[in-house]
Each structure stands twice: as structure tokens, then as C-alpha cells.
């Protein structure tokens, strides 16, 4: 495969027919591109640190970043759907505040 990756043909990412999610996963792993991308942002990790943390190549991380940045609406929609699902089942998503 060349370095010119089309939006529909990913080298490191693939859909999962067994998942309700439409977002892409890393090939051969139960790991979404969004999980790695958001972890990188939250922890302010470099490309190299993220690759090492997740045992992925820097090329795979770059592809995940491109995918996530170009599919923000899908990722947001799925996060909202998951939140509604959990809230309907009584899962508390906000941290409990304790007073001392």
C-alpha cells in the first residue's frame, strides 16, 4: 500500500461488524482509534509516547489521528449514544463529590 491512504482504505484501521459502533478499530485488536487518540490528547503524550504506550507503530497512530480528526461527528454521536445507554441503566457517570 502506498502512503496515499484514501479515506475509505486504511492500512491500520478496520470496521467491526460485531460491534454497534461504526467507528474504526485497529486491525486485529479490540481497540478503537478514538480510544488511542483521546488518551493521547488527555495525557498530552507525543506521537512516540503514544505508540509505545499502546504497542503500535507511529504510522498507525498518525492514521488514527487523521481518522479521528476527519470523523469527529461520528465519534461525538457514538459517545452521546453510549452515555444515554449507560444513564438509562442507572450508571452514574459523574464523579461523586465528597465533603470533608
PDB file of C-alpha atoms in Angstrom:
ATOM      1  CA  UNK A   1       0.000   0.000   0.000  1.00  0.00           C
ATOM      2  CA  UNK A   2       1.246   3.497  -0.734  1.00  0.00           C
ATOM      3  CA  UNK A   3       1.453   6.436   1.616  1.00  0.00           C
ATOM      4  CA  UNK A   4      -1.569   7.998  -0.117  1.00  0.00           C
ATOM      5  CA  UNK A   5      -4.242   6.442   2.056  1.00  0.00           C
ATOM      6  CA  UNK A   6      -7.750   7.138   0.839  1.00  0.00           C
ATOM      7  CA  UNK A   7     -10.480   7.923   3.357  1.00  0.00           C
ATOM      8  CA  UNK A   8     -12.073   4.508   2.677  1.00  0.00           C
ATOM      9  CA  UNK A   9      -8.940   2.415   2.597  1.00  0.00           C
ATOM     10  CA  UNK A  10      -6.998   2.367   5.839  1.00  0.00           C
ATOM     11  CA  UNK A  11      -3.788   0.467   6.384  1.00  0.00           C
ATOM     12  CA  UNK A  12      -4.074   0.022  10.174  1.00  0.00           C
ATOM     13  CA  UNK A  13      -7.804   0.504  10.833  1.00  0.00           C
ATOM     14  CA  UNK A  14     -10.879  -1.584  10.087  1.00  0.00           C
ATOM     15  CA  UNK A  15     -14.601  -1.722  10.911  1.00  0.00           C
ATOM     16  CA  UNK A  16     -16.028  -4.363  13.244  1.00  0.00           C
ATOM     17  CA  UNK A  17     -19.219  -5.999  12.041  1.00  0.00           C
ATOM     18  CA  UNK A  18     -19.801  -7.451  15.519  1.00  0.00           C
ATOM     19  CA  UNK A  19     -19.855  -4.014  17.165  1.00  0.00           C
ATOM     20  CA  UNK A  20     -22.684  -1.463  17.329  1.00  0.00           C
ATOM     21  CA  UNK A  21     -20.016   1.171  16.763  1.00  0.00           C
ATOM     22  CA  UNK A  22     -19.392   2.440  13.264  1.00  0.00           C
ATOM     23  CA  UNK A  23     -16.002   3.909  14.159  1.00  0.00           C
ATOM     24  CA  UNK A  24     -12.883   2.030  13.187  1.00  0.00           C
ATOM     25  CA  UNK A  25     -10.690  -0.265  15.280  1.00  0.00           C
ATOM     26  CA  UNK A  26      -7.017  -1.119  14.981  1.00  0.00           C
ATOM     27  CA  UNK A  27      -6.719  -4.255  12.893  1.00  0.00           C
ATOM     28  CA  UNK A  28      -6.543  -7.399  14.998  1.00  0.00           C
ATOM     29  CA  UNK A  29      -7.291  -5.572  18.251  1.00  0.00           C
ATOM     30  CA  UNK A  30     -10.321  -4.658  20.327  1.00  0.00           C
ATOM     31  CA  UNK A  31      -9.118  -1.078  20.379  1.00  0.00           C
ATOM     32  CA  UNK A  32     -10.792   1.896  18.732  1.00  0.00           C
ATOM     33  CA  UNK A  33      -8.867   4.684  17.060  1.00  0.00           C
ATOM     34  CA  UNK A  34     -10.779   7.098  19.301  1.00  0.00           C
ATOM     35  CA  UNK A  35      -9.537   5.421  22.489  1.00  0.00           C
ATOM     36  CA  UNK A  36      -5.909   5.947  21.477  1.00  0.00           C
ATOM     37  CA  UNK A  37      -6.487   9.451  20.103  1.00  0.00           C
ATOM     38  CA  UNK A  38      -8.342  10.679  23.188  1.00  0.00           C
ATOM     39  CA  UNK A  39      -5.766   9.081  25.511  1.00  0.00           C
ATOM     40  CA  UNK A  40      -3.015  10.897  23.632  1.00  0.00           C
ATOM     41  CA  UNK A  41      -4.821  14.234  23.995  1.00  0.00           C
ATOM     42  CA  UNK A  42      -5.764  13.827  27.664  1.00  0.00           C
ATOM     43  CA  UNK A  43      -2.267  12.746  28.690  1.00  0.00           C
ATOM     44  CA  UNK A  44      -0.565  15.248  26.373  1.00  0.00           C
ATOM     45  CA  UNK A  45       1.619  12.447  25.019  1.00  0.00           C
ATOM     46  CA  UNK A  46       3.828  12.736  21.974  1.00  0.00           C
ATOM     47  CA  UNK A  47       3.378  10.557  18.937  1.00  0.00           C
ATOM     48  CA  UNK A  48       6.254   8.349  20.080  1.00  0.00           C
ATOM     49  CA  UNK A  49       4.962   8.053  23.646  1.00  0.00           C
ATOM     50  CA  UNK A  50       1.516   7.089  22.384  1.00  0.00           C
ATOM     51  CA  UNK A  51       2.961   4.474  20.033  1.00  0.00           C
ATOM     52  CA  UNK A  52       4.997   2.970  22.881  1.00  0.00           C
ATOM     53  CA  UNK A  53       2.087   3.086  25.362  1.00  0.00           C
ATOM     54  CA  UNK A  54      -0.216   1.168  23.034  1.00  0.00           C
ATOM     55  CA  UNK A  55       2.399  -1.011  21.322  1.00  0.00           C
ATOM     56  CA  UNK A  56       1.573   0.458  17.913  1.00  0.00           C
ATOM     57  CA  UNK A  57       3.704   1.988  15.189  1.00  0.00           C
ATOM     58  CA  UNK A  58       3.883   5.758  14.816  1.00  0.00           C
ATOM     59  CA  UNK A  59       2.343   5.282  11.357  1.00  0.00           C
ATOM     60  CA  UNK A  60      -0.670   3.579  12.949  1.00  0.00           C
ATOM     61  CA  UNK A  61      -1.025   6.439  15.438  1.00  0.00           C
ATOM     62  CA  UNK A  62      -0.822   9.026  12.643  1.00  0.00           C
ATOM     63  CA  UNK A  63      -3.545   7.184  10.753  1.00  0.00           C
ATOM     64  CA  UNK A  64      -5.752   7.059  13.863  1.00  0.00           C
ATOM     65  CA  UNK A  65      -5.292  10.799  14.388  1.00  0.00           C
ATOM     66  CA  UNK A  66      -6.232  11.526  10.771  1.00  0.00           C
ATOM     67  CA  UNK A  67      -9.252   9.241  11.000  1.00  0.00           C
ATOM     68  CA  UNK A  68     -10.490  10.765  14.271  1.00  0.00           C
ATOM     69  CA  UNK A  69      -9.965  14.356  13.190  1.00  0.00           C
ATOM     70  CA  UNK A  70     -11.932  13.685   9.995  1.00  0.00           C
ATOM     71  CA  UNK A  71     -14.763  11.821  11.767  1.00  0.00           C
ATOM     72  CA  UNK A  72     -15.463  13.968  14.821  1.00  0.00           C
ATOM     73  CA  UNK A  73     -19.237  13.987  14.285  1.00  0.00           C
ATOM     74  CA  UNK A  74     -19.423  10.183  14.211  1.00  0.00           C
ATOM     75  CA  UNK A  75     -17.271   9.908  17.340  1.00  0.00           C
ATOM     76  CA  UNK A  76     -19.350  12.529  19.153  1.00  0.00           C
ATOM     77  CA  UNK A  77     -22.580  10.815  18.141  1.00  0.00           C
ATOM     78  CA  UNK A  78     -21.388   7.417  19.369  1.00  0.00           C
ATOM     79  CA  UNK A  79     -20.170   8.902  22.672  1.00  0.00           C
ATOM     80  CA  UNK A  80     -23.590  10.504  23.208  1.00  0.00           C
ATOM     81  CA  UNK A  81     -25.354   7.238  22.357  1.00  0.00           C
ATOM     82  CA  UNK A  82     -23.185   5.327  24.823  1.00  0.00           C
ATOM     83  CA  UNK A  83     -23.808   7.929  27.528  1.00  0.00           C
ATOM     84  CA  UNK A  84     -27.590   7.689  27.032  1.00  0.00           C
ATOM     85  CA  UNK A  85     -27.395   3.893  27.149  1.00  0.00           C
ATOM     86  CA  UNK A  86     -25.474   3.939  30.437  1.00  0.00           C
ATOM     87  CA  UNK A  87     -27.674   6.611  32.015  1.00  0.00           C
ATOM     88  CA  UNK A  88     -30.816   4.640  31.118  1.00  0.00           C
ATOM     89  CA  UNK A  89     -29.356   1.740  33.076  1.00  0.00           C
ATOM     90  CA  UNK A  90     -28.615   3.864  36.134  1.00  0.00           C
ATOM     91  CA  UNK A  91     -24.859   4.106  35.702  1.00  0.00           C
ATOM     92  CA  UNK A  92     -23.536   7.235  37.425  1.00  0.00           C
ATOM     93  CA  UNK A  93     -21.077   8.913  35.082  1.00  0.00           C
ATOM     94  CA  UNK A  94     -20.157  11.979  37.088  1.00  0.00           C
ATOM     95  CA  UNK A  95     -17.603  11.660  39.882  1.00  0.00           C
ATOM     96  CA  UNK A  96     -19.008  11.635  43.379  1.00  0.00           C
ATOM     97  CA  UNK A  97     -18.135  14.791  45.308  1.00  0.00           C
ATOM     98  CA  UNK A  98     -17.332  14.238  48.942  1.00  0.00           C
ATOM     99  CA  UNK A  99     -17.161  16.981  51.522  1.00  0.00           C
ATOM    100  CA  UNK A 100     -14.633  16.865  54.309  1.00  0.00           C
TER     101      UNK A 100
END
